mmCIF file of C-alpha atoms in Angstrom:
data_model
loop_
_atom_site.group_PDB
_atom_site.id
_atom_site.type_symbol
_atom_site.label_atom_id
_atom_site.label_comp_id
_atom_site.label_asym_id
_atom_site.label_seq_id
_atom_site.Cartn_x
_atom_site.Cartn_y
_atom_site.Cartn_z
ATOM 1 C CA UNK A 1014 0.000 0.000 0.000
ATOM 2 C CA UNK A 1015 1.871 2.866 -0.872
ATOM 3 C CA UNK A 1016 2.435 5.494 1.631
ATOM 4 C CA UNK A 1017 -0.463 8.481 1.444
ATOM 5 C CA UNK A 1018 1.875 11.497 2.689
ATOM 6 C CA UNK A 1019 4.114 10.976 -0.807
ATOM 7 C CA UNK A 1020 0.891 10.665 -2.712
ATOM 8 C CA UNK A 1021 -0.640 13.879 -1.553
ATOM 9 C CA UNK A 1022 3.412 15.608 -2.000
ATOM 10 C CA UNK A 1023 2.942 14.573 -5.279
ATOM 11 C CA UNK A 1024 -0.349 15.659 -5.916
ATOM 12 C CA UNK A 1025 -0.007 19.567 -4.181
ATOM 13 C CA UNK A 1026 3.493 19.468 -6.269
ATOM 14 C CA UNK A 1027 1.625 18.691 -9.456
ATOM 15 C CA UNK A 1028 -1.270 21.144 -8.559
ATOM 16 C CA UNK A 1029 1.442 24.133 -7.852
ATOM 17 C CA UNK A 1030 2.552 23.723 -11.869
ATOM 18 C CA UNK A 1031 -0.772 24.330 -13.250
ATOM 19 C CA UNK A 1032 0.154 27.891 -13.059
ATOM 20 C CA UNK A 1033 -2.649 30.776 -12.879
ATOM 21 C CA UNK A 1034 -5.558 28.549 -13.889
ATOM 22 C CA UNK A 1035 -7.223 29.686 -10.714
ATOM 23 C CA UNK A 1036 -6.939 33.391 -10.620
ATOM 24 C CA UNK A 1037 -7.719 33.520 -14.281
ATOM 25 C CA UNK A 1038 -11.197 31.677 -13.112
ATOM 26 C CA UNK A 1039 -11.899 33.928 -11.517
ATOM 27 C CA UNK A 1040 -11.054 36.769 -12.983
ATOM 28 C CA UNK A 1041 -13.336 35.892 -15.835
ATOM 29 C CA UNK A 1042 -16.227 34.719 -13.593
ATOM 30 C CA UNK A 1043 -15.930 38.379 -11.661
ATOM 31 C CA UNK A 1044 -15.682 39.588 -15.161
ATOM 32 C CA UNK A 1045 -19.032 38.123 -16.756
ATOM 33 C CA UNK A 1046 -20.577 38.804 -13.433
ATOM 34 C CA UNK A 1047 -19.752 42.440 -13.401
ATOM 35 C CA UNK A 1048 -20.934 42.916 -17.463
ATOM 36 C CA UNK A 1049 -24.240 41.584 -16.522
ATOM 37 C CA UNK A 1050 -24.640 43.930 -13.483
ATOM 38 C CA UNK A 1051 -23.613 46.817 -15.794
ATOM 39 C CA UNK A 1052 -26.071 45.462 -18.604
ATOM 40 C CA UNK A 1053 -28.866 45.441 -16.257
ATOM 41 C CA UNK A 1054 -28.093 48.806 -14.704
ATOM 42 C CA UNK A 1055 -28.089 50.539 -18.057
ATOM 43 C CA UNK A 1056 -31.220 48.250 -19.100
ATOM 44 C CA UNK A 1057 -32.773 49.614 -16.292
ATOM 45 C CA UNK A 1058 -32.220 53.432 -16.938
ATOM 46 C CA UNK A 1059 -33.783 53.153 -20.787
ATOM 47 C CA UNK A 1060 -36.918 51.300 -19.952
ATOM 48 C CA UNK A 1061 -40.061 53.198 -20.539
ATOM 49 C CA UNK A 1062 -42.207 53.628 -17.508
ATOM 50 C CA UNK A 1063 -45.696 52.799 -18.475
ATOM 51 C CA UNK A 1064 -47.285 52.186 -15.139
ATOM 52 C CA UNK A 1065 -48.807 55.680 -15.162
ATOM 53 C CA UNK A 1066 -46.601 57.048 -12.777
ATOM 54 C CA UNK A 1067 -45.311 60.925 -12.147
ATOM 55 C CA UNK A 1068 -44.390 61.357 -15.777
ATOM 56 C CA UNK A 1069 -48.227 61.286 -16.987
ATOM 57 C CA UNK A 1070 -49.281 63.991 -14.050
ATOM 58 C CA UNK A 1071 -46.696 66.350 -15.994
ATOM 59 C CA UNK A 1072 -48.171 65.933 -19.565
ATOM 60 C CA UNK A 1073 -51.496 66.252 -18.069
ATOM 61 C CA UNK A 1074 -50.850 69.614 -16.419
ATOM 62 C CA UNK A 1075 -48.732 70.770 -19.779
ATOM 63 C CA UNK A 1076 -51.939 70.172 -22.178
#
């Protein structure tokens, strides 16, 4: 049975190669997450209100 202390050396040695696979991750994930936030927030600023709100009591006092 071979010993489990050289297995997981082996294994954390072999993980610490991979290099920036992590951080790039997320980086991208943060990324994606941030474009939708921004999406929505400008999304949000160009809808049209049509629930008759304080814009309609303006064009009614205007006509």
């Amino acid at each position: 049975m071979p010993d489990t202390a050289d297995a997981a050396a082996g294994l954390l040695a072999a993980a610490a190669q991979q290099g920036l696979g992590d951080t790039l991750r997320i980086v991208l994930l943060v990324s994606i997450v941030g474009g939708a936030l921004l999406a929505w927030l400008l999304l949000r600023g160009y809808r049209s209100d049509d629930t008759g709100g304080d814009g309609d009591a303006d064009r009614d006092a205007n006509a």
